Short mmCIF file of C-alpha atoms and ligand atoms in Angstrom, two decimals:
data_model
loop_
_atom_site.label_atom_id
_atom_site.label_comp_id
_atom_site.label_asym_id
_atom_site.label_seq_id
_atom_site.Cartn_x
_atom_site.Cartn_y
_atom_site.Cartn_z
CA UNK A 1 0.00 0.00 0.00
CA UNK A 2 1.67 3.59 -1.13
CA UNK A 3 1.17 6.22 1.27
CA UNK A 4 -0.37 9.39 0.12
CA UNK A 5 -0.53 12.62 1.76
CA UNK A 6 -3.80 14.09 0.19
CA UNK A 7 -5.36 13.63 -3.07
CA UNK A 8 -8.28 16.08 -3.77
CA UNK A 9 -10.59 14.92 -7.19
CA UNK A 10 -13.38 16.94 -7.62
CA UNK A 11 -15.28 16.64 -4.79
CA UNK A 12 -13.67 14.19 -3.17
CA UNK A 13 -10.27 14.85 -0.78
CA UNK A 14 -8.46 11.12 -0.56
CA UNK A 15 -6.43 11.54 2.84
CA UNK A 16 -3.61 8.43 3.68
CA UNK A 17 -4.52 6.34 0.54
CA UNK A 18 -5.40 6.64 -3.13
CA UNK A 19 -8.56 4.05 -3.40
CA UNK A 20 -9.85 6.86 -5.53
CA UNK A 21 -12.34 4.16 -7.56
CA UNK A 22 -13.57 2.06 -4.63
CA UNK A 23 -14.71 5.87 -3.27
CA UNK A 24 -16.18 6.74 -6.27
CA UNK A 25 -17.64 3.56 -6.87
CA UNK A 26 -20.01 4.00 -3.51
CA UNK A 27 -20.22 7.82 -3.46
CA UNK A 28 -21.89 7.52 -6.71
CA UNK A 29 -23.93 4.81 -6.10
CA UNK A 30 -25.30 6.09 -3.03
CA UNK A 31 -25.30 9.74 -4.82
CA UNK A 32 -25.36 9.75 -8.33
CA UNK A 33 -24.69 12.43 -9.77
CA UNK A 34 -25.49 15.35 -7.13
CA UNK A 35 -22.06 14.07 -4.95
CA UNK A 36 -21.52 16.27 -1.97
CA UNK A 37 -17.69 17.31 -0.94
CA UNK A 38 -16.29 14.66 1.35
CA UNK A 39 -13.20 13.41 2.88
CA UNK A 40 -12.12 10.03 2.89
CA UNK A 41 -8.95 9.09 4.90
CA UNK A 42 -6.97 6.35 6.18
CA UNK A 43 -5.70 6.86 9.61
CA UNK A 44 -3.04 4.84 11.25
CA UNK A 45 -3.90 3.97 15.25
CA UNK A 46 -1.15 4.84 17.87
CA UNK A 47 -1.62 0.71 18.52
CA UNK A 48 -1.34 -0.08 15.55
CA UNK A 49 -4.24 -1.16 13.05
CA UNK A 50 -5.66 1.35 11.10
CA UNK A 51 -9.05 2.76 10.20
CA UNK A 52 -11.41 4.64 7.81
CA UNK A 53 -12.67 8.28 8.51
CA UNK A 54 -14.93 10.08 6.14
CA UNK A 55 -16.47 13.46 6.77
CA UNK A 56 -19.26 15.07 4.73
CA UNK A 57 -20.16 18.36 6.04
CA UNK A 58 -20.99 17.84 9.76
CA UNK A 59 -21.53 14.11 9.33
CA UNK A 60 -17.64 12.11 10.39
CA UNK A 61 -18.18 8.24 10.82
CA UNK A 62 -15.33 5.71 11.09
CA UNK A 63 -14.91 2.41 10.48
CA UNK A 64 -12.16 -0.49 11.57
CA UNK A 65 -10.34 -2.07 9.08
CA UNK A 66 -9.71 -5.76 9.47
CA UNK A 67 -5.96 -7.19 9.99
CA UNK A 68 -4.79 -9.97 7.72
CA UNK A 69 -1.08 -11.29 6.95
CA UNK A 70 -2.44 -11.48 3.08
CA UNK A 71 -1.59 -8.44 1.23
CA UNK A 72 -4.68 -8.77 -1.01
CA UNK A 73 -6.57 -9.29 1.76
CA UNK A 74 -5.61 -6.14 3.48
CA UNK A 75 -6.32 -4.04 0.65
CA UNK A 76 -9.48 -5.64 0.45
CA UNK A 77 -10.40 -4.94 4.17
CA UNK A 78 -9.43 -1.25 3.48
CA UNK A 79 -11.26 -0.84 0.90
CA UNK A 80 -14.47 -2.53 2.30
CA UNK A 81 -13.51 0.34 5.36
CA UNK A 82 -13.25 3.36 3.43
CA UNK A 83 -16.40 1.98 1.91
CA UNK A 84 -18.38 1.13 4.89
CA UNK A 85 -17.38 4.72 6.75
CA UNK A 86 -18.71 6.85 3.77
CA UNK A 87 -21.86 4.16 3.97
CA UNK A 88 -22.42 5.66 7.73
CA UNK A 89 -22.02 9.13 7.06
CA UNK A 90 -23.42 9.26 3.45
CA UNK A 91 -26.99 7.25 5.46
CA UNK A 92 -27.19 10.22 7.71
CA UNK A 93 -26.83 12.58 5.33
CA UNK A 94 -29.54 11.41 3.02
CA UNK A 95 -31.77 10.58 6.01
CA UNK A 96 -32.67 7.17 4.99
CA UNK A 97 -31.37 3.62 4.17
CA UNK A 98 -30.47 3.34 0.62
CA UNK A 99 -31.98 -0.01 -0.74
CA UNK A 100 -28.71 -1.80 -1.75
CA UNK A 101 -26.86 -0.21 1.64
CA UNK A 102 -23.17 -0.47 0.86
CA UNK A 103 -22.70 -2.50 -1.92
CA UNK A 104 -21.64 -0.30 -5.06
CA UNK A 105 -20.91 -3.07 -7.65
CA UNK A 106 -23.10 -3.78 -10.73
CA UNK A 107 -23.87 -7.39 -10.07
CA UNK A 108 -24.79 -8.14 -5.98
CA UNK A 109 -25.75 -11.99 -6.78
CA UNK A 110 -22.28 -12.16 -6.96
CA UNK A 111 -21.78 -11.63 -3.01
CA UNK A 112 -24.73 -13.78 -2.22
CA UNK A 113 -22.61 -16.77 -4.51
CA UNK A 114 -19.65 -15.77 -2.42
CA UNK A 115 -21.42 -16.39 0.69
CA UNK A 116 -21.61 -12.95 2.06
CA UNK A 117 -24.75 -12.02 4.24
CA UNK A 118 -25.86 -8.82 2.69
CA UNK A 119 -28.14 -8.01 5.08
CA UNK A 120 -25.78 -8.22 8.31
CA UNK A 121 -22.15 -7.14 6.07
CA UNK A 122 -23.26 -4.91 4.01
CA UNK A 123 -26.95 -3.42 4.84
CA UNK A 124 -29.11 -4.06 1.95
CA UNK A 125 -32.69 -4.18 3.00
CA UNK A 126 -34.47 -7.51 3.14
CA UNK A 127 -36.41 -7.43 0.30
CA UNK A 128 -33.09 -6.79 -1.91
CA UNK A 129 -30.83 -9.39 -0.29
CA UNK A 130 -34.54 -11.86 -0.55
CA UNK A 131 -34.14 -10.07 -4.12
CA UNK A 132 -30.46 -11.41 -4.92
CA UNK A 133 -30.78 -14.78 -3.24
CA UNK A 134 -33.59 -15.87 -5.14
CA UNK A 135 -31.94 -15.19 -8.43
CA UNK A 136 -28.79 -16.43 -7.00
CA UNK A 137 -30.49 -19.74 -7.34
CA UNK A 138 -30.37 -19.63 -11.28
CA UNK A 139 -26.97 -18.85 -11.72
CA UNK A 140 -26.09 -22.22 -9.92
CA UNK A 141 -28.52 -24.26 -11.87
CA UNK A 142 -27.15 -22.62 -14.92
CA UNK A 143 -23.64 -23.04 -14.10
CA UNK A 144 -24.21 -26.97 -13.16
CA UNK A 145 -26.25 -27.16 -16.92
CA UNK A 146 -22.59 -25.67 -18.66
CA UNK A 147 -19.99 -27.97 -20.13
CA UNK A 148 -15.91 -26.49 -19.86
CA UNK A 149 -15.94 -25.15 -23.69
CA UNK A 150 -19.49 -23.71 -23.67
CA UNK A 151 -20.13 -20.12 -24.99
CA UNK A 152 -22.97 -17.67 -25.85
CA UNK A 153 -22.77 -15.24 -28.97
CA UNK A 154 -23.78 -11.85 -28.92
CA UNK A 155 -24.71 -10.40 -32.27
CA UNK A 156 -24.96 -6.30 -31.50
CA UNK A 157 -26.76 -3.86 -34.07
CA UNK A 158 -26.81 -0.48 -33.05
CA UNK A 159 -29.61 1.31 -34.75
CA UNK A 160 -33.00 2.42 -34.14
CA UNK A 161 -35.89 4.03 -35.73
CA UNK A 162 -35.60 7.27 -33.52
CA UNK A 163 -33.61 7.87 -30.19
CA UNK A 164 -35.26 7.44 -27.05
CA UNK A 165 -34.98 10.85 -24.36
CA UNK A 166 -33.25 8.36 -21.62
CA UNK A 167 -30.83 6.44 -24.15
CA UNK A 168 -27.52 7.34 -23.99
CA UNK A 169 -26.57 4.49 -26.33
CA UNK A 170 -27.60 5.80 -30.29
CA UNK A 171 -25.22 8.87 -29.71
CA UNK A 172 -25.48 10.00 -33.85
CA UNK A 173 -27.96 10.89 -35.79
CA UNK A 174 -30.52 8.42 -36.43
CA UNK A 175 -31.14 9.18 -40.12
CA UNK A 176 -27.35 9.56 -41.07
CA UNK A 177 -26.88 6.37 -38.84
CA UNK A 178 -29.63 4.12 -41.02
CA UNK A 179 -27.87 5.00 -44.22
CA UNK A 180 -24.76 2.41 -42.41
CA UNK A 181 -26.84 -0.41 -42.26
CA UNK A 182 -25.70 -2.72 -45.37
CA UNK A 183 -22.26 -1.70 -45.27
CA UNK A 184 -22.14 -2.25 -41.23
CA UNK A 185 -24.39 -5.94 -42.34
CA UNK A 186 -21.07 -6.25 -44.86
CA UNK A 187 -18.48 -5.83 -41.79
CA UNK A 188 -20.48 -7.86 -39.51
CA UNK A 189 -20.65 -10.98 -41.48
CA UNK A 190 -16.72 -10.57 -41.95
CA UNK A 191 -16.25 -10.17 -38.24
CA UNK A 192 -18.72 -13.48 -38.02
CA UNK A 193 -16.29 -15.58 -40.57
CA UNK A 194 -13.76 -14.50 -38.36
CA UNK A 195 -15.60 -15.56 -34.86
CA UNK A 196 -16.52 -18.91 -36.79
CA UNK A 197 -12.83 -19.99 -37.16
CA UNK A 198 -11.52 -19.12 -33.64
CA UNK A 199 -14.90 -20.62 -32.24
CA UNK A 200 -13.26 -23.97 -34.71
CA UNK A 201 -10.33 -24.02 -33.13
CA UNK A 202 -10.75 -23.30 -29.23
CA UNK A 203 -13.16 -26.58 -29.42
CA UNK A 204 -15.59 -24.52 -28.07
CA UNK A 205 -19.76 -25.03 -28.17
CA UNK A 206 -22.30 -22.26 -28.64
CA UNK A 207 -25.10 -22.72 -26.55
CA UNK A 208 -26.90 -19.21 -26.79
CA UNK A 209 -27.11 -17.02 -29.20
CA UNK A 210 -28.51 -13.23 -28.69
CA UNK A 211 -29.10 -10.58 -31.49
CA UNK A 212 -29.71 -7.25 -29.32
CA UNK A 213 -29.19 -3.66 -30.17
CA UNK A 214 -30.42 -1.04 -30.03
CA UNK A 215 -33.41 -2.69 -31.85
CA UNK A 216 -32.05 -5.23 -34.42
CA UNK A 217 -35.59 -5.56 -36.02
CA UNK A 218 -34.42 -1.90 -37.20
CA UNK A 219 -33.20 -4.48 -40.32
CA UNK A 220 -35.28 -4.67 -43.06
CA UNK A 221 -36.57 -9.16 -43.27
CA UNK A 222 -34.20 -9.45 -46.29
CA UNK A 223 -31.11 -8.06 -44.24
CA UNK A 224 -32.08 -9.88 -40.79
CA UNK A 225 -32.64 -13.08 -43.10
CA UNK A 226 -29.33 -12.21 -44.65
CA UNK A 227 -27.41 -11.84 -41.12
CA UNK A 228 -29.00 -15.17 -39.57
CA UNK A 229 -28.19 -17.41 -42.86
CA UNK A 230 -24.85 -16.12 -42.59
CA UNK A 231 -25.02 -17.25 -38.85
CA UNK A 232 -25.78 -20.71 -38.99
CA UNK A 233 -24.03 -21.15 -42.43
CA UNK A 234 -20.44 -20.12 -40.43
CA UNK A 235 -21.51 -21.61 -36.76
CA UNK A 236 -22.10 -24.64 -35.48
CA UNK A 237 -25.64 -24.04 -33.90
CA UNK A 238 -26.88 -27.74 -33.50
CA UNK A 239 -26.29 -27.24 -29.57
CA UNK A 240 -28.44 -23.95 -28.84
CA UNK A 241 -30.60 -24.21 -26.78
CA UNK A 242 -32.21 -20.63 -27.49
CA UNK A 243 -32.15 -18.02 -29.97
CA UNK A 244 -33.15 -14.58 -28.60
CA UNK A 245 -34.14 -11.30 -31.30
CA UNK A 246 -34.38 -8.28 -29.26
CA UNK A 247 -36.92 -7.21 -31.48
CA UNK A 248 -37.74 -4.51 -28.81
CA UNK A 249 -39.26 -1.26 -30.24
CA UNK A 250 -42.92 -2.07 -31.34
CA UNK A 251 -43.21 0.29 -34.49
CA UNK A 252 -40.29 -1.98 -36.17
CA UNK A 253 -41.95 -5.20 -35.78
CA UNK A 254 -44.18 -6.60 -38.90
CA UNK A 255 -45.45 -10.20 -40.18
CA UNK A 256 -42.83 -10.04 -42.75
CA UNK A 257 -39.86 -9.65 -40.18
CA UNK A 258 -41.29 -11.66 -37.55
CA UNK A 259 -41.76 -14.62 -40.30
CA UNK A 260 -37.99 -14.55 -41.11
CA UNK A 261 -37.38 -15.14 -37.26
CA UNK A 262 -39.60 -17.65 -36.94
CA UNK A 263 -38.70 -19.67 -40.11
CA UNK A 264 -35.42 -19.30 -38.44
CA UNK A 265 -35.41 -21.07 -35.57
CA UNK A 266 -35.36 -17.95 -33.27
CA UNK A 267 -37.19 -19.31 -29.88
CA UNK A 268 -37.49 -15.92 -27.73
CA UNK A 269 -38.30 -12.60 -29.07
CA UNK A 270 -38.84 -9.17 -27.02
CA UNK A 271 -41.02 -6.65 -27.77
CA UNK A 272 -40.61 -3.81 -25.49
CA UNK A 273 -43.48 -1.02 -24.97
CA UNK A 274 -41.08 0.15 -21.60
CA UNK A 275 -44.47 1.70 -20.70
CA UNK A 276 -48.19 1.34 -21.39
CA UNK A 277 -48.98 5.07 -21.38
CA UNK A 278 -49.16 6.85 -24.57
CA UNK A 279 -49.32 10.28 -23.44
CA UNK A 280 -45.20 8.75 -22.02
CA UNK A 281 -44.18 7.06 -24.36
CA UNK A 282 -44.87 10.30 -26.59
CA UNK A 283 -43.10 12.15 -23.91
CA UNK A 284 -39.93 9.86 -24.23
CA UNK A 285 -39.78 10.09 -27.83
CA UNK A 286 -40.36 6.37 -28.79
CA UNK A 287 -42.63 7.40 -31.74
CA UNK A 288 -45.04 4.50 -31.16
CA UNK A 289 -48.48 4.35 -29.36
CA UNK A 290 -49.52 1.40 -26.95
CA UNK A 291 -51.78 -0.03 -29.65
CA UNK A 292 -48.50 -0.87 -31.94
CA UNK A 293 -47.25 -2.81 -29.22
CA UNK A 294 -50.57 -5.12 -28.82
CA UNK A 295 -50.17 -5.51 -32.54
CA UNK A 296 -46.75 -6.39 -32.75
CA UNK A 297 -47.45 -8.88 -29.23
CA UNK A 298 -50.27 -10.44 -31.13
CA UNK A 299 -47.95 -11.44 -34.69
CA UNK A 300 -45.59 -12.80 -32.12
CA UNK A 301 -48.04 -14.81 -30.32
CA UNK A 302 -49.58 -15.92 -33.41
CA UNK A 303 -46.28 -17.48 -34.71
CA UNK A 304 -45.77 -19.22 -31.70
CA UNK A 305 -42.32 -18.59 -30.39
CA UNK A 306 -41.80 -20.22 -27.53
CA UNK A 307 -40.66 -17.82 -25.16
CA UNK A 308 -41.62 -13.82 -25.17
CA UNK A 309 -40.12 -10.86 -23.28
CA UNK A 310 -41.89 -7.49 -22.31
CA UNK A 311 -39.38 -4.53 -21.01
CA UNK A 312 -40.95 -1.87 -18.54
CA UNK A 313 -39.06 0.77 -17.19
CA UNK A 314 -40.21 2.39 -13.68
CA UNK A 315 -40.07 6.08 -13.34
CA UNK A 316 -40.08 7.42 -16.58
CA UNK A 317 -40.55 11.09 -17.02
CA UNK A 318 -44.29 11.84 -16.34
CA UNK A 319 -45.27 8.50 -15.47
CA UNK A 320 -47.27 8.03 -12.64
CA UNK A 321 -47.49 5.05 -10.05
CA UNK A 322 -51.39 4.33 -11.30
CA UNK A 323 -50.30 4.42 -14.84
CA UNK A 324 -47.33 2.00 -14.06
CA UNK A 325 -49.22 -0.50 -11.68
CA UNK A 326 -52.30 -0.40 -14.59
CA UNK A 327 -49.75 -1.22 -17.55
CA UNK A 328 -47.97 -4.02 -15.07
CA UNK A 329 -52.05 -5.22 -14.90
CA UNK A 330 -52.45 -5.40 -18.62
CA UNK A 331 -49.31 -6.81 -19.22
CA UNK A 332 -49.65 -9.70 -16.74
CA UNK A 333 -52.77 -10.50 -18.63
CA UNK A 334 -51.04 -11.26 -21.76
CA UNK A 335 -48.65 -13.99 -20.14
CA UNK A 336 -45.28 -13.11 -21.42
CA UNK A 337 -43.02 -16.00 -20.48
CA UNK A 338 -40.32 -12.65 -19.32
CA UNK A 339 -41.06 -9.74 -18.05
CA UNK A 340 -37.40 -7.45 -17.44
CA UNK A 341 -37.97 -4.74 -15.15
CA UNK A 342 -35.58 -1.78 -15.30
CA UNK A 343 -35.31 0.95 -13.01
CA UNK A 344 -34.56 4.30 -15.16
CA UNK A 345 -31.27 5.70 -15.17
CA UNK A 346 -30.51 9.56 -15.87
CA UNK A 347 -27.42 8.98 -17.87
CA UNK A 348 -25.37 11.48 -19.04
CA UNK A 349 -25.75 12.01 -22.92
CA UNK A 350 -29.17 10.85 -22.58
CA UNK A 351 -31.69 13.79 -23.87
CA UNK A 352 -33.81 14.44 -20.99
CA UNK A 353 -31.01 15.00 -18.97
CA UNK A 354 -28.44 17.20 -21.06
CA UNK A 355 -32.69 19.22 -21.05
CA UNK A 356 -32.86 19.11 -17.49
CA UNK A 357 -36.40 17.20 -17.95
CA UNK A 358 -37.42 16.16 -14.19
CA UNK A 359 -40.41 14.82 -14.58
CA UNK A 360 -39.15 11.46 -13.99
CA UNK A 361 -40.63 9.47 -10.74
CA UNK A 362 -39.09 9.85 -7.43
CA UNK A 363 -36.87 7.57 -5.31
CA UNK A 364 -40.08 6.49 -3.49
CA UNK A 365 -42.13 6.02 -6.22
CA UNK A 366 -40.02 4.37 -8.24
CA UNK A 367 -39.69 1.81 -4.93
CA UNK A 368 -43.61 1.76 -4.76
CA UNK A 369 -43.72 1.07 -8.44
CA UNK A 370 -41.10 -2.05 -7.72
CA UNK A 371 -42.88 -3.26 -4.82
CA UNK A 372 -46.25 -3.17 -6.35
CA UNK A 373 -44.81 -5.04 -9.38
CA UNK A 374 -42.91 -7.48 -7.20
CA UNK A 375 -45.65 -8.39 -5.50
CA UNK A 376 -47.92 -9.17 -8.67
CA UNK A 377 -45.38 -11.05 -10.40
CA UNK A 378 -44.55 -13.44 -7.53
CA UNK A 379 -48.41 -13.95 -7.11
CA UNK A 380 -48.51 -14.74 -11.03
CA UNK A 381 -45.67 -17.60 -10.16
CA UNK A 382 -42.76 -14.87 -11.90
CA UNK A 383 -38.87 -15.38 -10.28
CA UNK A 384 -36.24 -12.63 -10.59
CA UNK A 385 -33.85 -14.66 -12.71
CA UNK A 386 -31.06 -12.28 -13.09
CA UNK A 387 -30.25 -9.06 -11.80
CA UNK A 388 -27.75 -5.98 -12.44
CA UNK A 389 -27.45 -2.34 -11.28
CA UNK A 390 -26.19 0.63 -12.96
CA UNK A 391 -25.40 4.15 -12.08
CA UNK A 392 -27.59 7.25 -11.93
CA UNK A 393 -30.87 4.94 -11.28
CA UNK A 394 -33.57 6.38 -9.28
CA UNK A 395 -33.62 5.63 -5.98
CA UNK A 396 -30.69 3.49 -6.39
CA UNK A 397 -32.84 0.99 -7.42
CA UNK A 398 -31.67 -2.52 -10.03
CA UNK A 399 -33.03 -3.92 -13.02
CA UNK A 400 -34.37 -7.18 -12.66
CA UNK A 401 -35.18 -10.31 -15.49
CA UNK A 402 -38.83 -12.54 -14.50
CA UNK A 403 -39.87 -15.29 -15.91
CA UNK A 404 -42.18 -18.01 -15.42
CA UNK A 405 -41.07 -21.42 -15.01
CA UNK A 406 -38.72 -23.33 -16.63
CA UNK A 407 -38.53 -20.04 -19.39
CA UNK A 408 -35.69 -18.47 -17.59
CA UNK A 409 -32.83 -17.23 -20.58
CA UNK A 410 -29.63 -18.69 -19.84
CA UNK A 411 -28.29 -16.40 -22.57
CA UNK A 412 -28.70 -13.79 -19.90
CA UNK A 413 -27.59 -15.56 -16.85
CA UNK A 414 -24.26 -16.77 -18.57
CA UNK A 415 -23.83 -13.09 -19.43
CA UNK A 416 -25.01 -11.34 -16.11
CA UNK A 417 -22.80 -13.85 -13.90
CA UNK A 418 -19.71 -14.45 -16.20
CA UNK A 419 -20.27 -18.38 -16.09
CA UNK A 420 -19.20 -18.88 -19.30
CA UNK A 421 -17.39 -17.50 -22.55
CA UNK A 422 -19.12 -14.71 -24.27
CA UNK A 423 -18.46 -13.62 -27.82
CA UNK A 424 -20.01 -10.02 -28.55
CA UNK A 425 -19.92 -9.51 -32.59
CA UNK A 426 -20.85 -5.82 -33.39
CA UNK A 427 -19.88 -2.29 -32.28
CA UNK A 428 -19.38 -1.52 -28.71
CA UNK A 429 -19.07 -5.58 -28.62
CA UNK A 430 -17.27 -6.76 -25.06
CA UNK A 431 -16.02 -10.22 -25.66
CA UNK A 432 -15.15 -11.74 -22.39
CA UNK A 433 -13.44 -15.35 -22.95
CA UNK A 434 -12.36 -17.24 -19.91
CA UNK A 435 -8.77 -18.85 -19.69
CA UNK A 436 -7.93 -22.55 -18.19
CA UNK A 437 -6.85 -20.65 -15.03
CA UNK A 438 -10.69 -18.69 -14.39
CA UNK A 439 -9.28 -15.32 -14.99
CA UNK A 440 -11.14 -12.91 -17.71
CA UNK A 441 -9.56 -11.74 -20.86
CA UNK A 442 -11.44 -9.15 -22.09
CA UNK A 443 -11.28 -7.89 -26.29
CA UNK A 444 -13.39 -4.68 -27.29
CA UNK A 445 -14.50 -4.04 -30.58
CA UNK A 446 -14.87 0.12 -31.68
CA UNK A 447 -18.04 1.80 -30.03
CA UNK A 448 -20.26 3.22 -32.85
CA UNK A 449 -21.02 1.75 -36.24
CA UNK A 450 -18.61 4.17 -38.88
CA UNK A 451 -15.75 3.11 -36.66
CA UNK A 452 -16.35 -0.39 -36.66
CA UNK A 453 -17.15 -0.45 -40.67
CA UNK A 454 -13.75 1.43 -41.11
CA UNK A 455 -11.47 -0.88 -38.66
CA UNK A 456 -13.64 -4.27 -40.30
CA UNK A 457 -13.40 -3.22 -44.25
CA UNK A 458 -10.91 -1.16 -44.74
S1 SF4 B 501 -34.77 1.52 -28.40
FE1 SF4 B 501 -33.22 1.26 -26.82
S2 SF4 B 501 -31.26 1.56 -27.86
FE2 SF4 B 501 -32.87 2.37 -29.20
S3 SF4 B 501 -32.97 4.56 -28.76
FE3 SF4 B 501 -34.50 3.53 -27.45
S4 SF4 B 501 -33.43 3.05 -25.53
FE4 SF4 B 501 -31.88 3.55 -27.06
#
């Protein structure tokens, strides 16, 4: 451990120790983005030991830090000490308990699988640690159900009809973007050949395979026909056991499209209305009523793919907890096999918040919204199968997969909880392969579309 006088990063003054990103990490998840000025220091005991301090404002709390002879160990037990002081202080400065207490990492089943009690170590309430432990229970079964050499493949296509206010993900224009579609289609199915061969000779097995965007049924049938020919002409498919399309935005689904999936093989297919409020979704700028979405639910139900998923989002600008619970009601009555509840996030680069829109649902609500929804689903025999969090959500809250039984995605699971290899094909695509010894190696492809064309053609 390097000793360090004083650090000070914008609002944060680092005092005996530069663990600048474990900070962050829970300042920001217990504050988002409106971070008070604190102090976070390491102080060595006259007896020896040490422990954590941090001050914001009037509010000091301090916190031991565990002794171990194990150097990773000890930085660990700092860490977890500068973390669990700013916890104490940062609880009574907001005046209430956040709902995922002191953990600040994206993926909590992960602690629950490591057999840490979240309730006692590190405060979550007991719905959220109930929460994490029940979907904990999937990632084992999935994990038992995975050979050495399995993999999933992520197929990524990054356009959409229009840009919704809270995405932060379509960053150009969507027009000028469109016009990149066949010669992105051109790169991808080189960048596919290429996957195919490695895939070949790594031995490995696909047992997933995911096309996701932005909204991939953005493709017009004879260019998503194209792109899943190409994929089981250059795969070996014959051991998937699920083929999601992230057909997600309503107003791009049609019989046409929707035939070309089905004719495909393609078992699970979203369609995502995030809300059933028109007067929101107009708000949001998804360019779709609630009507296109019980048309494009019906063609999918009428084809018969075995396995559908319905997105909602809680506390979207100008929704209100009646008009979530009521589109929760309707949805329920249409039996999606998944129903993926996120929590909205006010990302930076998303529209409403570079327009300082804040109509969006309070903390509270957004937690009424979740409970109310919780509730339902359990009642309609719905598990959380996988969960994540992200930064800048309301309230702090997760986002959360459902599904009835026996329909749970292992696609997702393998991805959420790292159990297996993941190949991610596309721009912005994360491939994450595993080596003999467990560890990660990580390869990123280039972020939007024109730089991916350029580095895959040219
Ligand atoms: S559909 Fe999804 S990816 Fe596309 S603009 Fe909306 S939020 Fe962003």
């Amino acid at each position: 451990m390097k000793s360090v006088a004083a650090i000070i990063i914008c609002n944060m003054q680092l005092i005996g120790h530069n663990y600048k990103y474990a900070v962050e990490q829970i300042a920001l998840s217990l504050f988002q983005s409106d971070l008070p000025e604190f102090i976070s220091e390491l102080r060595k005991l006259p007896g020896g030991g040490m422990e954590a301090i941090t001050t914001i404002g009037e509010h000091i709390r301090s916190s031991p830090v565990a002794v171990f002879s194990d150097i990773n160990e000890q930085v660990k037990a700092i860490q977890r000490a500068l973390k669990l002081s700013f916890y104490h202080a940062a609880v009574e400065v907001i005046g209430n308990s956040p709902p995922w207490g002191a953990v600040s990492g994206v993926k909590p089943t992960r602690l629950v699988l490591n057999g840490v009690d979240l309730e006692r170590d590190f405060f979550v309430s007991s719905e959220r640690a109930e929460l994490c432990r029940s979907t904990a229970k999937y990632a084992v079964t999935a994990k038992n159900s995975l050979e050495p050499r399995d993999v999933v493949l992520y197929v990524g296509i990054p356009f959409c009809p229009t840009r919704c206010s809270y995405c932060s993900f379509v960053s150009q224009s969507v027009e000028k973007s469109l016009k990149l579609i066949e010669p992105y289609l051109d790169a991808l199915l080189l960048e596919i050949s290429a996957t195919a061969k490695l895939i070949k000779e790594r031995n490995e097995k696909i047992r997933a395979v995911y096309i996701g965007g932005g909204t991939p049924t953005t493709l017009s049938a004879n260019q998503l026909s194209r792109l899943i020919e190409n994929l089981y002409d250059k795969f070996e498919l014959s051991a998937i056991t699920e083929f999601t399309v992230e057909a997600g935005r309503p107003d791009t689904i049609d019989w046409e499209k929707l035939r070309v999936l089905k004719s495909s093989a393609v078992t699970r297919v979203s369609v995502n209305p995030q809300t059933l409020n028109d007067s929101v979704l107009n708000h949001i700028g998804r360019r779709h009523a609630v009507d296109d979405f019980f048309r494009a639910y019906s063609i999918v139900r009428e084809l018969d793919f075995d396995c559908v998923n319905v997105d909602f989002i809680a506390g979207l600008p100008t929704e209100t907890l009646e008009s979530f619970q009521s589109g929760i009601e309707k949805a329920l009555t249409m039996n999606p096999e998944n129903i993926t509840l996120h929590t909205l996030a006010r990302k930076r680069g998303s529209s409403f918040n570079e327009h300082g829109d804040t109509s969006y649902s309070s903390g509270e609500t957004v937690g009424s919204m979740l409970d109310f929804a919780f509730s339902l689903l359990r009642s309609n025999s719905y598990s959380p199968y996988y969960l994540y969090r992200q930064k800048f959500t309301i309230g702090g809250y997760e986002n959360t997969g459902w599904t009835l039984p026996g329909k749970e995605s292992l696609y997702n699971i393998c991805m959420m909880e790292e159990l297996c290899g993941v190949y991610a094909l596309g721009a912005g695509g994360s491939t994450k392969l595993l080596s003999p010894d467990g560890k990660i190696e990580r390869s990123f492809n280039p972020k939007y579309p024109q730089e991916y064309i350029k580095e895959k053609l040219l």
